Coordinates of C-alpha atoms in Angstrom, one line a residue:
X26 CA -58.5 27.5 26.7
X27 CA -57.2 25.3 23.8
X28 CA -59.7 25.8 20.7
X29 CA -61.6 22.0 19.1
X30 CA -59.9 23.9 15.8
X31 CA -56.5 23.1 17.7
X32 CA -57.5 19.8 19.1
X33 CA -58.7 18.8 15.3
X34 CA -55.5 19.8 13.9
X35 CA -53.9 18.1 16.6
X36 CA -56.0 14.8 16.1
X37 CA -55.5 15.2 12.5
X38 CA -51.2 15.4 12.2
X39 CA -51.5 12.4 14.8
X40 CA -54.2 9.9 12.9
X41 CA -51.1 10.9 10.4
X42 CA -48.2 9.9 12.0
X43 CA -49.9 6.2 13.2
X44 CA -51.3 5.6 9.7
X45 CA -47.1 5.9 8.8
X46 CA -46.5 3.9 11.1
X47 CA -48.5 1.2 10.3
X48 CA -48.0 1.5 6.6
X49 CA -43.9 1.4 6.5
X50 CA -43.1 1.1 10.4
X51 CA -40.4 2.8 12.8
X52 CA -37.4 4.1 11.0
X53 CA -35.1 1.4 11.0
X54 CA -31.6 1.7 12.5
X55 CA -28.3 1.3 11.0
X56 CA -26.3 -2.1 12.2
X57 CA -23.5 -1.7 14.8
X58 CA -21.4 -3.1 12.8
X59 CA -22.6 -1.7 9.2
X60 CA -20.6 1.7 8.3
X61 CA -21.7 5.5 7.2
X62 CA -22.0 6.3 3.7
X63 CA -20.1 10.0 2.5
X64 CA -22.6 12.3 0.4
X65 CA -20.6 12.9 -3.2
X66 CA -19.5 16.5 -3.4
X67 CA -19.2 16.5 -7.0
X68 CA -16.8 13.7 -8.6
X69 CA -15.6 12.7 -4.9
X70 CA -16.1 9.0 -4.8
X71 CA -12.4 8.9 -5.3
X72 CA -11.8 9.9 -2.4
X73 CA -15.2 8.5 -0.4
X74 CA -13.6 5.3 -1.5
X75 CA -10.5 5.6 -0.2
X76 CA -11.7 7.4 3.0
X77 CA -13.5 3.9 3.8
X78 CA -10.8 2.0 3.3
X79 CA -8.8 4.0 6.1
X80 CA -11.7 3.4 8.7
X81 CA -11.6 0.0 8.0
X82 CA -8.3 -0.2 9.0
X83 CA -7.3 -0.1 13.0
X84 CA -3.5 0.5 12.9
X85 CA -4.3 3.6 10.8
X86 CA -7.3 4.4 13.5
X87 CA -4.7 4.0 16.2
X88 CA -1.8 5.8 14.7
X89 CA -4.1 9.0 13.8
X90 CA -5.3 8.9 17.3
X91 CA -1.8 8.6 18.7
X92 CA -0.9 11.4 16.7
X93 CA -3.5 13.4 17.5
X94 CA -2.7 13.0 21.5
X95 CA 0.9 14.1 20.8
X96 CA -0.1 17.0 18.9
X97 CA -2.1 18.0 21.6
X98 CA 0.7 17.5 24.1
X99 CA 3.1 20.0 22.4
X100 CA 0.2 22.4 21.0
X101 CA 0.4 22.1 17.3
X102 CA -1.9 22.0 15.0
X103 CA -2.6 19.1 12.4
X104 CA -5.7 20.5 10.4
X105 CA -5.5 17.8 8.1
X106 CA -4.7 14.9 11.0
X107 CA -8.1 15.8 13.2
X108 CA -10.1 16.3 10.0
X109 CA -9.4 13.0 9.3
X110 CA -9.6 11.4 12.0
X111 CA -13.0 13.0 12.9
X112 CA -14.4 11.3 9.5
X113 CA -13.3 7.9 10.2
X114 CA -14.8 8.2 13.6
X115 CA -17.8 8.9 12.4
X116 CA -17.1 5.8 9.3
X117 CA -16.8 4.0 13.1
X118 CA -19.9 5.1 14.5
X119 CA -18.3 7.1 17.1
X120 CA -20.4 10.1 16.5
X121 CA -24.3 9.6 17.1
X122 CA -25.3 12.7 16.3
X123 CA -23.2 13.1 12.1
X124 CA -25.9 12.6 9.8
X125 CA -26.1 9.7 7.7
X126 CA -24.8 9.8 4.9
X127 CA -22.0 12.3 6.4
X128 CA -20.1 15.5 4.0
X129 CA -16.2 15.0 3.8
X130 CA -16.3 17.9 2.3
X131 CA -13.6 19.0 5.1
X132 CA -11.2 17.0 3.9
X133 CA -10.6 19.1 0.4
X134 CA -10.5 22.0 2.5
X135 CA -8.0 21.2 4.7
X136 CA -5.8 20.4 1.4
X137 CA -6.8 23.5 -0.1
X138 CA -5.4 24.5 3.4
X139 CA -2.1 23.0 3.0
X140 CA -1.8 24.5 -0.8
X141 CA -2.7 21.0 -3.2
X142 CA -5.1 21.8 -5.6
X143 CA -6.8 18.7 -6.2
X144 CA -9.1 19.6 -10.4
X145 CA -11.5 17.8 -12.1
X146 CA -8.9 16.0 -13.8
X147 CA -6.9 14.8 -10.7
X148 CA -10.1 11.5 -9.7
X149 CA -7.1 8.7 -8.8
X150 CA -7.9 6.9 -5.5
X151 CA -3.8 6.1 -5.6
X152 CA -2.7 9.6 -5.9
X153 CA -5.0 10.9 -3.5
X154 CA -3.6 8.2 -1.2
X155 CA -0.1 9.7 -1.7
X156 CA -1.2 13.2 -1.5
X157 CA -2.6 12.5 2.1
X158 CA 0.2 9.5 3.6
X159 CA 2.7 13.0 2.0
X160 CA 0.6 15.1 3.9
X161 CA -0.5 13.4 7.3
X162 CA 3.5 12.5 7.2
X163 CA 4.3 16.6 7.1
X164 CA 2.1 17.1 9.7
X165 CA 3.6 14.6 12.1
X166 CA 7.3 16.1 12.4
X167 CA 7.3 19.7 13.4
X168 CA 8.4 21.0 9.7
X169 CA 8.7 19.0 6.2
X170 CA 12.1 17.1 5.8
X171 CA 12.4 19.3 2.1
X172 CA 11.2 22.8 2.8
X173 CA 10.3 25.6 0.8
X174 CA 10.7 29.4 0.9
X175 CA 7.4 29.3 3.4
X176 CA 9.3 27.4 5.8
X177 CA 12.5 29.5 5.7
X178 CA 11.4 31.0 8.6
X179 CA 12.0 26.9 10.5
X180 CA 15.6 27.2 9.9
X181 CA 15.8 30.7 11.3
X182 CA 14.2 29.7 14.5
X183 CA 16.7 30.2 17.4
X184 CA 15.5 27.5 19.1
X185 CA 16.5 25.2 16.8
X186 CA 19.7 22.6 17.5
X187 CA 21.9 22.0 14.7
X188 CA 24.2 19.3 13.5
X189 CA 27.8 19.6 14.7
X190 CA 30.5 21.1 11.8
X191 CA 32.1 17.7 12.1
X192 CA 29.4 15.4 11.4
X193 CA 27.5 17.8 8.7
X194 CA 27.5 20.7 7.2
X195 CA 25.7 22.4 3.7
X196 CA 27.8 23.5 0.8
X197 CA 27.8 27.0 2.1
X198 CA 29.9 25.4 5.3
X199 CA 26.7 26.6 7.3
X200 CA 25.4 24.3 10.3
X201 CA 22.2 21.6 9.0
X202 CA 19.7 21.9 11.7
X203 CA 18.5 18.8 13.4
X204 CA 15.3 17.6 12.1
X205 CA 12.9 16.7 15.2
X206 CA 12.1 12.9 15.3
X207 CA 8.5 11.8 14.6
X208 CA 6.9 10.3 17.9
X209 CA 5.1 8.1 16.0
X210 CA 6.0 6.0 13.1
X211 CA 3.5 6.2 10.2
X212 CA 2.1 2.4 9.8
X213 CA 2.0 2.6 6.0
X214 CA 5.3 3.2 5.8
X215 CA 7.5 0.6 4.4
X216 CA 11.6 0.1 3.1
X217 CA 12.8 -1.3 0.1
X218 CA 15.9 -2.4 0.3
X219 CA 18.1 -2.3 -3.3
X220 CA 21.9 -3.9 -4.5
X221 CA 23.6 -3.8 -7.9
X222 CA 26.0 -6.1 -8.9
X223 CA 28.2 -6.4 -11.8
X224 CA 27.7 -9.8 -13.9
X225 CA 31.6 -9.4 -15.0
X226 CA 34.0 -8.4 -12.0
X227 CA 31.1 -8.9 -9.3
X228 CA 31.4 -6.0 -7.2
X229 CA 28.1 -5.0 -5.3
X230 CA 26.9 -1.7 -4.4
X231 CA 25.9 -1.2 -1.2
X232 CA 22.4 -1.5 -0.4
X233 CA 20.2 1.6 -0.7
X234 CA 16.9 1.5 1.0
X235 CA 14.0 3.9 -0.4
X236 CA 10.9 5.0 1.3
X237 CA 7.6 3.6 -0.1
X238 CA 3.9 3.6 1.2
X239 CA 2.6 1.5 -1.5
X240 CA 3.7 -1.4 -3.8
X241 CA 2.6 -0.9 -7.3
X242 CA 2.4 -4.1 -9.1
X243 CA 2.6 -3.5 -12.9
X244 CA 0.2 -6.9 -14.9
X245 CA 2.5 -8.2 -17.6
X246 CA 1.7 -6.4 -21.0
X247 CA 2.2 -9.6 -22.7
X248 CA -0.3 -11.6 -20.3
X249 CA -4.0 -11.5 -20.6
X250 CA -5.9 -13.6 -18.0
X251 CA -5.8 -14.9 -15.1
X252 CA -3.2 -13.4 -12.2
X253 CA -2.2 -13.2 -8.5
X254 CA -1.0 -10.7 -5.8
X255 CA 1.6 -13.3 -5.0
X256 CA 2.7 -13.7 -8.8
X257 CA 2.8 -10.0 -9.0
X258 CA 4.8 -10.1 -5.7
X259 CA 7.5 -12.4 -7.2
X260 CA 7.6 -10.6 -10.7
X261 CA 8.1 -7.0 -8.3
X262 CA 11.4 -8.9 -6.5
X263 CA 13.1 -10.8 -9.8
X264 CA 16.3 -9.9 -10.5
X265 CA 16.8 -7.6 -14.0
X266 CA 19.8 -6.8 -15.9
X267 CA 20.4 -3.2 -16.3
X268 CA 23.0 -2.0 -19.0
X269 CA 25.4 -0.1 -19.2
X270 CA 26.4 0.8 -15.9
X271 CA 30.1 2.7 -14.7
X272 CA 31.8 0.3 -12.8
X273 CA 34.9 0.6 -10.6
X274 CA 35.9 -3.2 -10.0
X275 CA 35.9 -3.6 -13.8
X276 CA 37.8 -0.9 -14.3
X277 CA 40.4 -1.5 -12.1
X278 CA 40.5 -5.0 -13.4
X279 CA 41.4 -3.7 -16.8
X280 CA 43.6 -0.6 -15.3
X281 CA 41.2 1.8 -17.0
X282 CA 39.4 5.2 -15.9
X283 CA 36.1 4.5 -16.9
X284 CA 34.2 0.8 -18.1
X285 CA 30.8 0.4 -18.1
X286 CA 29.2 -3.4 -17.6
X287 CA 25.8 -5.1 -17.1
X288 CA 24.7 -4.7 -13.4
X289 CA 22.5 -6.9 -12.0
X290 CA 19.6 -5.5 -9.9
X291 CA 17.9 -6.4 -6.8
X292 CA 14.6 -5.2 -5.0
X293 CA 13.1 -6.9 -1.8
X294 CA 11.2 -5.9 0.8
X295 CA 14.3 -3.9 3.7
X296 CA 11.6 -3.1 5.9
X297 CA 7.3 -3.6 5.7
X298 CA 4.4 -1.7 7.3
X299 CA 2.0 -2.4 9.7
X300 CA -0.9 -1.2 6.7
X301 CA 0.1 -3.2 3.8
X302 CA -1.1 -1.1 0.1
X303 CA -0.8 -2.7 -2.5
X304 CA -1.6 -0.7 -5.9
X305 CA -3.1 -2.6 -9.1
X306 CA -2.1 -0.1 -11.8
X307 CA -4.9 -1.2 -14.6
X308 CA -3.7 1.8 -17.2
X309 CA -1.5 0.9 -19.9
X310 CA 0.3 2.3 -22.5
X311 CA 0.0 -0.1 -26.0
X312 CA 2.8 0.7 -29.0
X313 CA 0.3 2.2 -31.0
X314 CA 0.0 5.2 -28.2
X315 CA -3.4 3.8 -27.3
X316 CA -4.3 3.9 -23.6
X317 CA -6.5 1.1 -22.1
X318 CA -7.6 -0.5 -18.9
X319 CA -6.5 -3.9 -17.5
X320 CA -9.9 -6.1 -16.8
X321 CA -7.9 -8.8 -15.7
X322 CA -9.0 -10.6 -12.3
X323 CA -6.5 -10.7 -10.0
X324 CA -6.5 -13.3 -7.3
X325 CA -5.8 -11.7 -3.9
X326 CA -5.7 -14.2 -0.6
X327 CA -7.9 -13.4 2.4
X328 CA -3.8 -14.0 4.5
X329 CA -1.2 -12.5 2.9
X330 CA 2.0 -14.6 3.4
X331 CA 5.1 -11.6 2.6
X332 CA 8.3 -13.4 4.0
X333 CA 9.0 -14.7 0.5
X334 CA 9.6 -11.3 -0.6
X335 CA 11.9 -9.6 2.8
X336 CA 15.3 -9.1 2.2
X337 CA 17.5 -10.8 4.4
X338 CA 21.9 -11.2 4.8
X339 CA 23.8 -13.8 4.6
X340 CA 26.2 -14.3 7.7
X341 CA 29.4 -12.8 6.9
X342 CA 31.1 -16.8 7.2
X343 CA 29.3 -17.3 3.7
X344 CA 31.5 -15.6 1.1
X345 CA 29.5 -16.4 -1.7
X346 CA 26.0 -15.6 -0.9
X347 CA 26.4 -12.4 0.9
X348 CA 24.4 -9.5 -0.7
X349 CA 20.4 -9.2 -1.2
X350 CA 18.5 -12.1 -0.9
X351 CA 15.1 -12.4 -0.9
X352 CA 12.8 -14.1 -2.3
X353 CA 12.1 -18.1 -4.4
X354 CA 11.1 -17.6 -8.0
X355 CA 7.8 -19.3 -7.7
X356 CA 6.5 -17.6 -10.5
X357 CA 4.9 -20.3 -12.1
X358 CA 3.0 -22.1 -9.2
X359 CA 2.3 -19.1 -8.3
X360 CA 0.5 -17.6 -11.6
X361 CA -2.8 -19.7 -11.7
X362 CA -5.7 -19.4 -9.8
X363 CA -5.4 -21.2 -6.0
X364 CA -8.8 -23.1 -7.7
X365 CA -6.5 -25.1 -10.0
X366 CA -4.0 -26.4 -7.1
X367 CA -5.2 -29.9 -7.2
X368 CA -2.2 -31.8 -5.2
X369 CA -1.3 -30.2 -1.5
X370 CA 1.8 -31.8 -0.7
X371 CA 4.4 -30.0 0.1
X372 CA 6.1 -28.1 -3.9
X373 CA 10.5 -29.2 -4.5
X374 CA 13.4 -27.3 -3.5
X375 CA 13.8 -26.1 -7.5
X376 CA 11.6 -23.3 -8.0
X377 CA 9.6 -24.2 -11.6
X378 CA 11.8 -21.9 -13.2
X379 CA 14.4 -23.1 -13.2
X380 CA 13.4 -25.8 -15.1
X381 CA 12.7 -23.3 -17.3
X382 CA 16.3 -22.2 -17.6
X383 CA 17.8 -25.3 -18.1
X384 CA 14.9 -25.9 -21.4
X385 CA 16.5 -22.5 -22.2
X386 CA 13.3 -20.6 -21.9
X387 CA 14.7 -18.1 -19.0
X388 CA 14.4 -15.1 -21.9
X389 CA 11.0 -16.1 -23.2
X390 CA 7.7 -16.6 -22.3
X391 CA 6.6 -19.0 -19.6
X392 CA 3.8 -22.2 -20.3
X393 CA 1.4 -19.7 -18.7
X394 CA 1.8 -16.9 -20.6
X395 CA 3.8 -14.4 -18.4
X396 CA 6.6 -12.6 -19.8
X397 CA 9.3 -13.1 -17.3
X398 CA 12.2 -11.3 -18.9
X399 CA 13.0 -8.3 -22.0
X400 CA 13.4 -9.9 -24.8
X401 CA 16.9 -8.5 -25.9
X402 CA 17.7 -9.1 -22.3
X403 CA 20.8 -9.8 -21.2
X404 CA 20.8 -13.3 -19.3
X405 CA 21.8 -12.8 -15.3
X406 CA 24.4 -15.7 -14.8
X407 CA 23.1 -18.6 -12.7
X408 CA 25.9 -18.0 -9.8
X409 CA 24.5 -14.4 -9.4
X410 CA 20.3 -15.6 -9.8
X411 CA 18.6 -15.1 -6.8
X412 CA 20.3 -16.6 -3.3
X413 CA 17.2 -19.2 -3.5
X414 CA 17.7 -20.9 -6.7
X415 CA 17.7 -24.5 -6.2
X416 CA 18.2 -24.4 -2.8
X417 CA 16.5 -27.1 -0.6
X418 CA 13.6 -25.6 2.7
X419 CA 16.5 -25.6 5.6
X420 CA 18.7 -23.2 3.2
X421 CA 15.2 -21.1 2.1
X422 CA 14.6 -21.3 5.6
X423 CA 17.9 -20.3 7.3
X424 CA 18.0 -17.3 5.1
X425 CA 14.9 -15.5 6.0
X426 CA 12.4 -17.2 3.8
X427 CA 10.7 -19.7 5.8
X428 CA 9.3 -21.8 3.0
X429 CA 7.6 -24.4 4.6
X430 CA 7.7 -23.2 8.7
X431 CA 5.9 -20.8 10.3
X432 CA 5.5 -17.2 8.6
X433 CA 6.6 -13.8 9.9
X434 CA 5.0 -11.4 8.2
X435 CA 1.8 -12.2 7.6
X436 CA -1.4 -10.0 6.7
X437 CA -4.8 -10.1 6.9
X438 CA -7.4 -8.1 4.1
X439 CA -9.1 -5.3 5.5
X440 CA -10.5 -3.3 2.4
X441 CA -10.6 -4.2 -1.4
X442 CA -10.7 -0.3 -3.5
X443 CA -12.1 -1.1 -7.3
X444 CA -12.4 0.9 -10.4
X445 CA -15.2 0.3 -12.2
X446 CA -15.7 2.1 -16.1
X447 CA -13.1 2.5 -18.5
X448 CA -10.3 5.5 -19.0
X449 CA -12.1 8.0 -19.4
X450 CA -15.3 7.5 -17.3
X451 CA -15.5 5.5 -14.3
X452 CA -16.5 5.0 -10.2
X453 CA -14.7 3.5 -6.9
X454 CA -16.5 2.0 -4.8
X455 CA -14.6 0.3 -1.6
X456 CA -15.7 -3.7 -0.1
X457 CA -14.3 -3.0 3.4
X458 CA -14.6 -5.2 6.8
X459 CA -17.4 -4.2 9.6
X460 CA -16.8 -1.5 12.3
X461 CA -14.4 -1.8 14.4
X462 CA -14.3 -0.7 18.1
X463 CA -13.0 2.3 18.1
X464 CA -10.7 3.6 21.1
X465 CA -5.9 3.0 21.9
X466 CA -6.8 -0.8 22.9
X467 CA -7.0 -2.1 18.8
X468 CA -4.8 -4.9 17.7
X469 CA -5.1 -4.3 14.5
X470 CA -5.8 -7.9 12.3
X471 CA -7.1 -9.3 15.3
X472 CA -9.8 -6.4 15.8
X473 CA -11.0 -6.7 11.5
X474 CA -14.1 -7.5 11.4
X475 CA -15.6 -11.2 9.9
X476 CA -18.4 -9.2 7.9
X477 CA -18.1 -7.3 4.4
X478 CA -19.7 -4.2 3.2
X479 CA -19.7 -2.7 -0.2
X480 CA -19.7 1.4 0.0
X481 CA -20.9 3.7 -3.1
X482 CA -20.9 6.7 -1.6
X483 CA -24.0 7.1 0.3
X484 CA -25.2 3.9 -0.1
X485 CA -23.7 0.9 2.0
X486 CA -24.7 -2.5 2.0
X487 CA -24.3 -6.3 2.9
X488 CA -22.1 -8.7 0.4
X489 CA -20.6 -11.6 0.8
X490 CA -17.1 -13.0 1.0
X491 CA -17.7 -14.8 -2.8
X492 CA -18.7 -10.9 -4.1
X493 CA -15.6 -9.3 -2.1
X494 CA -13.1 -11.8 -3.7
X495 CA -14.5 -11.8 -7.1
X496 CA -14.2 -8.3 -7.3
X497 CA -11.4 -6.5 -9.8
X498 CA -9.5 -4.2 -7.4
X499 CA -7.4 -1.9 -7.5
X500 CA -6.0 -0.6 -4.2
X501 CA -5.6 -3.4 -1.3
X502 CA -5.3 -2.5 2.7
X503 CA -4.0 -5.5 4.5
X504 CA -3.4 -5.8 8.7
X505 CA -0.5 -7.2 9.4
X506 CA -1.4 -9.9 11.7
X507 CA 1.3 -10.0 14.5
X508 CA 1.8 -13.1 16.0
X509 CA 1.7 -13.9 19.7

């Protein structure tokens, strides 16, 4: 029999619950497109901001999903892959049982298993980004491309296939194993194309390709004020002079064994990734040795067009234009914020920086203060400058840099990582798109949500696009728009 005391206690509890419901109302459910927050487990905002940014990128989600299926099929274990994929699924509301905020400490545990030591002094989101992409790339391979002594057993695996002796062998005349092919290409991986050309004899070196997972665009030391990502990209690919390089062409012409000359170095983008990470380093060292943080506002677009910065090669018949190309000098035009542009008329075919050359200002500051070339650096002859200088629109389009046509390489902004504070003390936050649908049918940029959220560890709140684009960006994540 139920006693009266028990009934009285039950009634009191019911009354208390009812009163609380009347006063505060029902528990508010999180909106479907709002992501959960992440627990700060001790100065871990740099990890939380990066995970939120990755979770907003559909192509990264799809890549991790495919990696998980590939590893399961090959009976392989990808500890960091599975850990990050689990967190990203939580941040896209795919785990209803996950608490909010969610504890991401398992990511640090997976890194420790991989022999990474994240100390209290190493709390930079971009450095952690390189650690994560490098480790995930190792897990995508059956073993790392660069082996340590701990991995020597892989070289002695009897199931290894080896290169033919006539094609490749080690310095000790041993056979080289065939490295396994990655079944899934990393979406953040791109290639930089660079080439040297002698300013004296015109000799060109072969084009060299270097892997990148992010583009670090330095802020000019001599300029303080508003900048744009486009102007920094233009500065990134602008030719520079490398002095004191041995030139076999000059040595042959002079009949000597060794002759040093000045070379023109040109860098452009050889292969663009599906997810483009743009890093805007804000720490700079002054001439006095002091370390300062740059607080410049850098304008970044919602849609980033990359055609001007892509490597292209001329045809065999164009003997005067062969070699590395890509990019037109539009630094003066792009340096100003878009709000300052009054006319929408197409720009002239001759880039503004060529006018500066005509006025002998090529080695000095531009009218806006952007320092284009170091003082005292030998000037690049006009005939060896960028291929698109003074080129009419049809020529520029012919060589792979469409100025006015339909862009081929365009990207949509997915997330913005910001650092608040100075060089001594700060905090990382992320502006990210709303939750996407997940699954295997994501379509890259077309799967991005139109809504924006500010994530600061466990705090998540809705923000306007104006607040996003007025933020002090440190890392930008763009999803490529696939043309249909």
